[in-house]
């Protein structure tokens, strides 16, 4: 029996237009996207102006009608708006402030000058008291006193009063002089510097230099004043050798004047005010120093700042002058 042949199966017709469906889907999505973007970008003009006005008022400004910030091309939603509380500062206010500052500076200078004048008068009074005490003991010619920018300077000559030549042991006369001035200086709040000075003749013998001799003499005077009751915290010694002469070392008589120990009562003021104030007070009529003629030497280095020194009497040797 012959078999029946199965009919041949034909392959299905290929659909070559399926891409149209995908393309249509993409276009639909893009259309939907652009519609959403357009809907978002559409701003209610009236509502936005109300929002801008409320924001401006909240920050203390007054909104200007017609200004809508980013919608009209401005850089800021509040651009073009003026402060509600803006005030013009009058020129007179700046002038008044400058005048007040100038007046305060003038008052401060007056206060400094008054304090310096009062301190100068106080130092002059101390000078008179010292003169009285020395006169009682017949030692008026043993010291020379003057008030200058450093304060009250009491120069005690060393020859025949404090020390023998090239020595640093106090003589009885020198002890008497120091015992006479100590009671006047003891109650003062002022800082006291004790300065040793020599002439320009090179030293020989027990001391290797005039620096050592002048410092040792200042220490001896300081120790005696401390023994007489002056607090150690208010007094300190210094040695200057021949660097601060009163007069040129041109003769034996002048060298004798330069060999001295100076007890300096510093002004009880901040040092900057003391230097300026006392110098100004010296320029006023009747504000002369009152020392013996020719006793004022050249201006030395500035006096140390008024502050309690360490409670010791370690000597301070000043550096020599530059040639």
mmCIF file of C-alpha atoms in Angstrom:
data_model
loop_
_atom_site.group_PDB
_atom_site.id
_atom_site.type_symbol
_atom_site.label_atom_id
_atom_site.label_comp_id
_atom_site.label_asym_id
_atom_site.label_seq_id
_atom_site.Cartn_x
_atom_site.Cartn_y
_atom_site.Cartn_z
ATOM 1 C CA UNK A 1 0.000 0.000 0.000
ATOM 2 C CA UNK A 2 1.420 3.220 -0.910
ATOM 3 C CA UNK A 3 1.973 5.845 1.781
ATOM 4 C CA UNK A 4 0.329 9.216 1.514
ATOM 5 C CA UNK A 5 2.729 12.105 1.269
ATOM 6 C CA UNK A 6 2.363 14.833 3.831
ATOM 7 C CA UNK A 7 1.857 18.236 2.405
ATOM 8 C CA UNK A 8 4.975 20.416 2.563
ATOM 9 C CA UNK A 9 4.901 23.064 5.265
ATOM 10 C CA UNK A 10 5.841 26.547 4.025
ATOM 11 C CA UNK A 11 7.789 28.890 6.262
ATOM 12 C CA UNK A 12 5.786 31.766 7.740
ATOM 13 C CA UNK A 13 5.991 35.150 6.030
ATOM 14 C CA UNK A 14 8.612 37.314 7.815
ATOM 15 C CA UNK A 15 7.270 40.632 9.242
ATOM 16 C CA UNK A 16 9.817 43.221 8.218
ATOM 17 C CA UNK A 17 7.818 46.210 9.557
ATOM 18 C CA UNK A 18 8.041 45.515 13.321
ATOM 19 C CA UNK A 19 10.448 48.401 13.746
ATOM 20 C CA UNK A 20 7.568 50.753 13.072
ATOM 21 C CA UNK A 21 5.971 49.685 16.334
ATOM 22 C CA UNK A 22 9.115 50.400 18.355
ATOM 23 C CA UNK A 23 9.559 53.715 16.585
ATOM 24 C CA UNK A 24 5.982 54.684 17.368
ATOM 25 C CA UNK A 25 6.487 53.785 21.034
ATOM 26 C CA UNK A 26 9.569 56.014 21.248
ATOM 27 C CA UNK A 27 7.783 58.919 19.624
ATOM 28 C CA UNK A 28 4.882 58.504 22.021
ATOM 29 C CA UNK A 29 7.204 58.560 25.025
ATOM 30 C CA UNK A 30 9.044 61.627 23.736
ATOM 31 C CA UNK A 31 5.752 63.390 23.142
ATOM 32 C CA UNK A 32 4.648 62.596 26.677
ATOM 33 C CA UNK A 33 7.995 63.840 28.034
ATOM 34 C CA UNK A 34 7.745 67.166 26.205
ATOM 35 C CA UNK A 35 4.163 67.646 27.376
ATOM 36 C CA UNK A 36 5.210 67.089 31.011
ATOM 37 C CA UNK A 37 8.168 69.479 30.656
ATOM 38 C CA UNK A 38 5.939 72.137 29.132
ATOM 39 C CA UNK A 39 3.416 71.691 31.942
ATOM 40 C CA UNK A 40 6.146 72.092 34.582
ATOM 41 C CA UNK A 41 7.624 75.197 32.966
ATOM 42 C CA UNK A 42 4.290 76.981 32.822
ATOM 43 C CA UNK A 43 4.162 79.247 35.916
ATOM 44 C CA UNK A 44 1.119 81.079 37.114
ATOM 45 C CA UNK A 45 2.291 84.677 36.765
ATOM 46 C CA UNK A 46 -0.054 86.034 39.388
ATOM 47 C CA UNK A 47 0.830 83.406 41.973
ATOM 48 C CA UNK A 48 4.541 83.888 41.389
ATOM 49 C CA UNK A 49 4.296 87.650 41.854
ATOM 50 C CA UNK A 50 2.446 87.106 45.138
ATOM 51 C CA UNK A 51 5.152 84.680 46.255
ATOM 52 C CA UNK A 52 7.926 87.107 45.323
ATOM 53 C CA UNK A 53 6.188 89.978 47.118
ATOM 54 C CA UNK A 54 5.704 87.914 50.264
ATOM 55 C CA UNK A 55 9.319 86.765 50.236
ATOM 56 C CA UNK A 56 10.576 90.329 49.815
ATOM 57 C CA UNK A 57 8.419 91.618 52.666
ATOM 58 C CA UNK A 58 9.664 88.791 54.861
ATOM 59 C CA UNK A 59 13.239 89.957 54.288
ATOM 60 C CA UNK A 60 12.374 93.575 55.007
ATOM 61 C CA UNK A 61 12.073 94.766 51.401
ATOM 62 C CA UNK A 62 9.193 96.095 49.340
ATOM 63 C CA UNK A 63 8.507 94.204 46.122
ATOM 64 C CA UNK A 64 8.453 96.281 42.991
ATOM 65 C CA UNK A 65 5.466 95.499 40.729
ATOM 66 C CA UNK A 66 6.355 94.077 37.343
ATOM 67 C CA UNK A 67 9.595 92.449 38.502
ATOM 68 C CA UNK A 68 9.282 88.703 38.413
ATOM 69 C CA UNK A 69 12.862 87.619 38.880
ATOM 70 C CA UNK A 70 13.975 84.773 36.654
ATOM 71 C CA UNK A 71 10.985 85.057 34.305
ATOM 72 C CA UNK A 72 11.986 88.474 32.987
ATOM 73 C CA UNK A 73 15.684 87.706 32.658
ATOM 74 C CA UNK A 74 16.937 89.107 35.960
ATOM 75 C CA UNK A 75 19.646 87.348 37.970
ATOM 76 C CA UNK A 76 17.627 87.131 41.126
ATOM 77 C CA UNK A 77 13.967 86.995 42.086
ATOM 78 C CA UNK A 78 14.526 89.956 44.416
ATOM 79 C CA UNK A 79 16.677 91.878 41.956
ATOM 80 C CA UNK A 80 15.747 95.522 41.541
ATOM 81 C CA UNK A 81 14.014 95.820 44.919
ATOM 82 C CA UNK A 82 14.991 98.546 47.367
ATOM 83 C CA UNK A 83 15.299 98.065 51.162
ATOM 84 C CA UNK A 84 12.209 99.189 53.028
ATOM 85 C CA UNK A 85 14.216 100.699 55.933
ATOM 86 C CA UNK A 86 17.054 102.317 54.044
ATOM 87 C CA UNK A 87 18.193 105.513 55.698
ATOM 88 C CA UNK A 88 20.618 108.130 54.477
ATOM 89 C CA UNK A 89 23.481 108.672 56.954
ATOM 90 C CA UNK A 90 23.932 112.422 57.302
ATOM 91 C CA UNK A 91 27.410 113.820 56.794
ATOM 92 C CA UNK A 92 27.150 115.578 60.153
ATOM 93 C CA UNK A 93 27.092 112.199 61.928
ATOM 94 C CA UNK A 94 30.548 111.298 60.578
ATOM 95 C CA UNK A 95 31.838 114.744 61.521
ATOM 96 C CA UNK A 96 30.450 114.409 65.027
ATOM 97 C CA UNK A 97 32.150 111.031 65.425
ATOM 98 C CA UNK A 98 35.516 112.421 64.274
ATOM 99 C CA UNK A 99 35.091 115.367 66.589
ATOM 100 C CA UNK A 100 34.353 113.058 69.515
ATOM 101 C CA UNK A 101 37.466 110.992 68.804
ATOM 102 C CA UNK A 102 39.619 114.112 68.588
ATOM 103 C CA UNK A 103 38.132 115.447 71.813
ATOM 104 C CA UNK A 104 38.841 112.152 73.585
ATOM 105 C CA UNK A 105 42.466 112.268 72.407
ATOM 106 C CA UNK A 106 42.821 115.843 73.661
ATOM 107 C CA UNK A 107 41.343 114.900 77.035
ATOM 108 C CA UNK A 108 43.716 111.933 77.293
ATOM 109 C CA UNK A 109 46.718 114.142 76.578
ATOM 110 C CA UNK A 110 45.520 116.666 79.135
ATOM 111 C CA UNK A 111 45.177 113.877 81.688
ATOM 112 C CA UNK A 112 48.690 112.647 80.973
ATOM 113 C CA UNK A 113 50.124 116.151 81.196
ATOM 114 C CA UNK A 114 48.293 116.766 84.471
ATOM 115 C CA UNK A 115 49.567 113.475 85.933
ATOM 116 C CA UNK A 116 53.117 114.245 84.819
ATOM 117 C CA UNK A 117 52.947 117.764 86.267
ATOM 118 C CA UNK A 118 51.646 116.385 89.553
ATOM 119 C CA UNK A 119 54.456 113.813 89.664
ATOM 120 C CA UNK A 120 57.041 116.491 88.887
ATOM 121 C CA UNK A 121 55.698 118.594 91.746
ATOM 122 C CA UNK A 122 55.881 115.532 93.986
ATOM 123 C CA UNK A 123 59.521 114.925 93.032
ATOM 124 C CA UNK A 124 60.332 118.567 93.697
ATOM 125 C CA UNK A 125 58.800 118.210 97.159
ATOM 126 C CA UNK A 126 60.923 115.103 97.809
ATOM 127 C CA UNK A 127 63.973 117.071 96.704
ATOM 128 C CA UNK A 128 63.189 119.790 99.262
ATOM 129 C CA UNK A 129 62.767 117.234 102.029
ATOM 130 C CA UNK A 130 66.101 115.638 101.190
ATOM 131 C CA UNK A 131 67.792 119.050 101.239
ATOM 132 C CA UNK A 132 66.331 119.741 104.690
ATOM 133 C CA UNK A 133 67.476 116.395 106.114
ATOM 134 C CA UNK A 134 70.989 116.801 104.704
ATOM 135 C CA UNK A 135 71.232 120.370 105.993
ATOM 136 C CA UNK A 136 70.389 119.181 109.504
ATOM 137 C CA UNK A 137 73.473 116.940 109.422
ATOM 138 C CA UNK A 138 75.709 119.531 107.743
ATOM 139 C CA UNK A 139 75.893 117.532 104.487
ATOM 140 C CA UNK A 140 74.175 119.933 102.112
ATOM 141 C CA UNK A 141 77.262 120.138 99.870
ATOM 142 C CA UNK A 142 77.732 116.372 99.682
ATOM 143 C CA UNK A 143 75.014 115.831 97.084
ATOM 144 C CA UNK A 144 73.702 117.482 93.945
ATOM 145 C CA UNK A 145 70.008 117.014 93.120
ATOM 146 C CA UNK A 146 67.956 117.696 90.024
ATOM 147 C CA UNK A 147 64.617 116.680 88.499
ATOM 148 C CA UNK A 148 64.756 115.685 84.838
ATOM 149 C CA UNK A 149 62.967 113.329 82.459
ATOM 150 C CA UNK A 150 64.272 110.303 84.372
ATOM 151 C CA UNK A 151 62.938 111.538 87.709
ATOM 152 C CA UNK A 152 64.715 112.851 90.810
ATOM 153 C CA UNK A 153 68.478 112.312 90.462
ATOM 154 C CA UNK A 154 70.547 112.525 93.665
ATOM 155 C CA UNK A 155 74.247 112.592 92.727
ATOM 156 C CA UNK A 156 76.567 111.723 95.636
ATOM 157 C CA UNK A 157 80.221 112.394 94.907
ATOM 158 C CA UNK A 158 82.461 109.481 95.857
ATOM 159 C CA UNK A 159 85.663 111.347 96.704
ATOM 160 C CA UNK A 160 85.815 112.334 100.393
ATOM 161 C CA UNK A 161 82.155 111.295 100.883
ATOM 162 C CA UNK A 162 81.321 107.717 99.882
ATOM 163 C CA UNK A 163 84.516 105.876 98.951
ATOM 164 C CA UNK A 164 88.248 106.195 98.822
ATOM 165 C CA UNK A 165 90.014 106.117 95.472
ATOM 166 C CA UNK A 166 89.722 102.763 93.651
ATOM 167 C CA UNK A 167 87.791 101.239 96.567
ATOM 168 C CA UNK A 168 84.177 100.254 97.240
ATOM 169 C CA UNK A 169 84.049 100.306 101.046
ATOM 170 C CA UNK A 170 81.631 102.911 102.426
ATOM 171 C CA UNK A 171 83.245 105.647 104.457
ATOM 172 C CA UNK A 172 81.546 106.882 107.670
ATOM 173 C CA UNK A 173 80.549 110.116 105.922
ATOM 174 C CA UNK A 174 78.944 108.173 103.105
ATOM 175 C CA UNK A 175 77.009 106.035 105.569
ATOM 176 C CA UNK A 176 75.750 109.197 107.262
ATOM 177 C CA UNK A 177 74.569 110.627 103.930
ATOM 178 C CA UNK A 178 72.702 107.442 103.018
ATOM 179 C CA UNK A 179 71.170 107.198 106.481
ATOM 180 C CA UNK A 180 69.884 110.758 106.054
ATOM 181 C CA UNK A 181 68.177 110.227 102.683
ATOM 182 C CA UNK A 182 66.773 106.753 103.378
ATOM 183 C CA UNK A 183 63.942 107.882 105.717
ATOM 184 C CA UNK A 184 62.657 110.253 103.011
ATOM 185 C CA UNK A 185 62.754 107.587 100.287
ATOM 186 C CA UNK A 186 61.448 104.694 102.397
ATOM 187 C CA UNK A 187 57.672 105.466 102.279
ATOM 188 C CA UNK A 188 57.637 106.292 98.550
ATOM 189 C CA UNK A 189 56.032 103.863 96.049
ATOM 190 C CA UNK A 190 58.553 104.869 93.369
ATOM 191 C CA UNK A 191 61.163 102.500 91.989
ATOM 192 C CA UNK A 192 64.756 103.510 92.782
ATOM 193 C CA UNK A 193 67.814 102.947 90.584
ATOM 194 C CA UNK A 194 71.303 103.191 92.088
ATOM 195 C CA UNK A 195 73.907 103.998 89.427
ATOM 196 C CA UNK A 196 77.661 103.767 89.872
ATOM 197 C CA UNK A 197 79.892 106.042 87.740
ATOM 198 C CA UNK A 198 83.670 106.530 87.389
ATOM 199 C CA UNK A 199 86.013 108.719 85.388
ATOM 200 C CA UNK A 200 87.941 107.614 82.301
ATOM 201 C CA UNK A 201 91.209 106.780 84.086
ATOM 202 C CA UNK A 202 91.913 103.032 83.769
ATOM 203 C CA UNK A 203 91.667 101.217 87.084
ATOM 204 C CA UNK A 204 94.461 99.123 88.547
ATOM 205 C CA UNK A 205 94.701 97.021 91.650
ATOM 206 C CA UNK A 206 91.823 95.046 93.162
ATOM 207 C CA UNK A 207 89.388 95.735 90.300
ATOM 208 C CA UNK A 208 89.989 94.609 86.747
ATOM 209 C CA UNK A 209 87.998 97.491 85.190
ATOM 210 C CA UNK A 210 85.947 100.590 85.921
ATOM 211 C CA UNK A 211 82.856 98.521 85.145
ATOM 212 C CA UNK A 212 83.535 96.250 88.084
ATOM 213 C CA UNK A 213 84.357 99.175 90.387
ATOM 214 C CA UNK A 214 81.232 101.199 89.478
ATOM 215 C CA UNK A 215 78.999 98.144 89.835
ATOM 216 C CA UNK A 216 80.456 97.182 93.215
ATOM 217 C CA UNK A 217 79.981 100.717 94.509
ATOM 218 C CA UNK A 218 76.342 100.745 93.362
ATOM 219 C CA UNK A 219 75.786 97.412 95.128
ATOM 220 C CA UNK A 220 77.303 98.727 98.376
ATOM 221 C CA UNK A 221 75.036 101.795 98.340
ATOM 222 C CA UNK A 222 72.000 99.630 97.526
ATOM 223 C CA UNK A 223 72.723 97.262 100.407
ATOM 224 C CA UNK A 224 73.037 100.204 102.815
ATOM 225 C CA UNK A 225 69.693 101.688 101.693
ATOM 226 C CA UNK A 226 68.038 98.274 102.070
ATOM 227 C CA UNK A 227 69.493 98.049 105.560
ATOM 228 C CA UNK A 228 67.928 101.457 106.255
ATOM 229 C CA UNK A 229 64.489 100.065 105.428
ATOM 230 C CA UNK A 230 63.925 100.527 101.687
ATOM 231 C CA UNK A 231 62.202 97.386 100.284
ATOM 232 C CA UNK A 232 64.554 95.318 98.084
ATOM 233 C CA UNK A 233 61.809 94.917 95.471
ATOM 234 C CA UNK A 234 61.889 98.676 94.768
ATOM 235 C CA UNK A 235 65.619 99.221 94.376
ATOM 236 C CA UNK A 236 68.293 97.853 92.046
ATOM 237 C CA UNK A 237 71.957 98.722 91.335
ATOM 238 C CA UNK A 238 73.674 99.373 87.990
ATOM 239 C CA UNK A 239 77.254 100.106 86.952
ATOM 240 C CA UNK A 240 78.078 102.417 84.040
ATOM 241 C CA UNK A 241 81.842 102.997 84.405
ATOM 242 C CA UNK A 242 82.779 106.218 82.530
ATOM 243 C CA UNK A 243 80.013 106.040 79.878
ATOM 244 C CA UNK A 244 77.771 108.727 81.403
ATOM 245 C CA UNK A 245 79.937 111.648 82.530
ATOM 246 C CA UNK A 246 78.372 114.816 83.863
ATOM 247 C CA UNK A 247 81.153 116.903 82.309
ATOM 248 C CA UNK A 248 84.036 116.059 79.966
ATOM 249 C CA UNK A 249 86.951 114.322 81.675
ATOM 250 C CA UNK A 250 89.348 117.101 80.719
ATOM 251 C CA UNK A 251 90.784 117.917 84.158
ATOM 252 C CA UNK A 252 91.219 116.415 87.614
ATOM 253 C CA UNK A 253 88.443 118.618 88.987
ATOM 254 C CA UNK A 254 85.999 117.449 86.322
ATOM 255 C CA UNK A 255 86.988 113.811 86.762
ATOM 256 C CA UNK A 256 86.222 114.163 90.468
ATOM 257 C CA UNK A 257 82.696 115.338 89.612
ATOM 258 C CA UNK A 258 82.166 112.344 87.354
ATOM 259 C CA UNK A 259 83.175 109.890 90.081
ATOM 260 C CA UNK A 260 79.809 109.539 91.775
ATOM 261 C CA UNK A 261 76.883 107.330 92.737
ATOM 262 C CA UNK A 262 73.454 108.504 91.542
ATOM 263 C CA UNK A 263 70.291 107.535 93.413
ATOM 264 C CA UNK A 264 67.484 107.966 90.859
ATOM 265 C CA UNK A 265 63.870 108.104 92.066
ATOM 266 C CA UNK A 266 61.869 107.148 88.986
ATOM 267 C CA UNK A 267 58.497 108.795 88.287
ATOM 268 C CA UNK A 268 55.492 106.860 89.533
ATOM 269 C CA UNK A 269 53.949 106.836 86.033
ATOM 270 C CA UNK A 270 54.008 104.579 82.978
ATOM 271 C CA UNK A 271 57.420 105.289 81.486
ATOM 272 C CA UNK A 272 56.135 106.568 78.110
ATOM 273 C CA UNK A 273 53.919 109.087 79.876
ATOM 274 C CA UNK A 274 56.686 110.011 82.303
ATOM 275 C CA UNK A 275 59.229 110.728 79.559
ATOM 276 C CA UNK A 276 56.819 112.891 77.558
ATOM 277 C CA UNK A 277 55.138 114.541 80.530
ATOM 278 C CA UNK A 278 58.233 115.456 82.537
ATOM 279 C CA UNK A 279 60.014 116.716 79.433
ATOM 280 C CA UNK A 280 56.997 118.911 78.667
ATOM 281 C CA UNK A 281 56.843 120.083 82.279
ATOM 282 C CA UNK A 282 60.504 121.137 82.095
ATOM 283 C CA UNK A 283 59.635 123.393 79.139
ATOM 284 C CA UNK A 284 56.964 125.259 81.086
ATOM 285 C CA UNK A 285 57.833 128.596 82.753
ATOM 286 C CA UNK A 286 59.236 128.035 86.203
ATOM 287 C CA UNK A 287 59.675 124.319 85.495
ATOM 288 C CA UNK A 288 63.477 124.328 85.643
ATOM 289 C CA UNK A 289 65.384 121.522 87.212
ATOM 290 C CA UNK A 290 66.719 123.417 90.189
ATOM 291 C CA UNK A 291 69.975 121.495 90.412
ATOM 292 C CA UNK A 292 73.395 122.997 90.860
ATOM 293 C CA UNK A 293 74.736 124.755 87.772
ATOM 294 C CA UNK A 294 76.497 122.476 85.372
ATOM 295 C CA UNK A 295 75.317 119.306 87.083
ATOM 296 C CA UNK A 296 73.048 118.084 84.318
ATOM 297 C CA UNK A 297 74.854 115.709 82.032
ATOM 298 C CA UNK A 298 73.997 114.548 78.542
ATOM 299 C CA UNK A 299 70.834 112.584 78.123
ATOM 300 C CA UNK A 300 71.540 108.921 78.768
ATOM 301 C CA UNK A 301 69.576 105.874 77.675
ATOM 302 C CA UNK A 302 65.969 105.723 78.595
ATOM 303 C CA UNK A 303 65.196 104.779 82.168
ATOM 304 C CA UNK A 304 63.832 101.269 82.693
ATOM 305 C CA UNK A 305 60.111 100.683 82.615
ATOM 306 C CA UNK A 306 58.531 101.198 86.007
ATOM 307 C CA UNK A 307 57.792 97.714 87.251
ATOM 308 C CA UNK A 308 58.814 95.976 90.486
ATOM 309 C CA UNK A 309 62.185 94.330 89.843
ATOM 310 C CA UNK A 310 63.103 90.907 91.137
ATOM 311 C CA UNK A 311 63.801 90.901 94.888
ATOM 312 C CA UNK A 312 67.536 90.714 94.472
ATOM 313 C CA UNK A 313 70.365 93.168 94.141
ATOM 314 C CA UNK A 314 72.320 91.417 91.450
ATOM 315 C CA UNK A 315 74.354 94.147 89.708
ATOM 316 C CA UNK A 316 73.408 95.201 86.211
ATOM 317 C CA UNK A 317 76.406 96.207 84.140
ATOM 318 C CA UNK A 318 75.476 98.514 81.272
ATOM 319 C CA UNK A 319 77.131 97.837 77.899
ATOM 320 C CA UNK A 320 79.952 100.177 76.867
ATOM 321 C CA UNK A 321 79.359 102.890 74.328
ATOM 322 C CA UNK A 322 80.073 102.137 70.678
ATOM 323 C CA UNK A 323 83.235 103.917 69.507
#
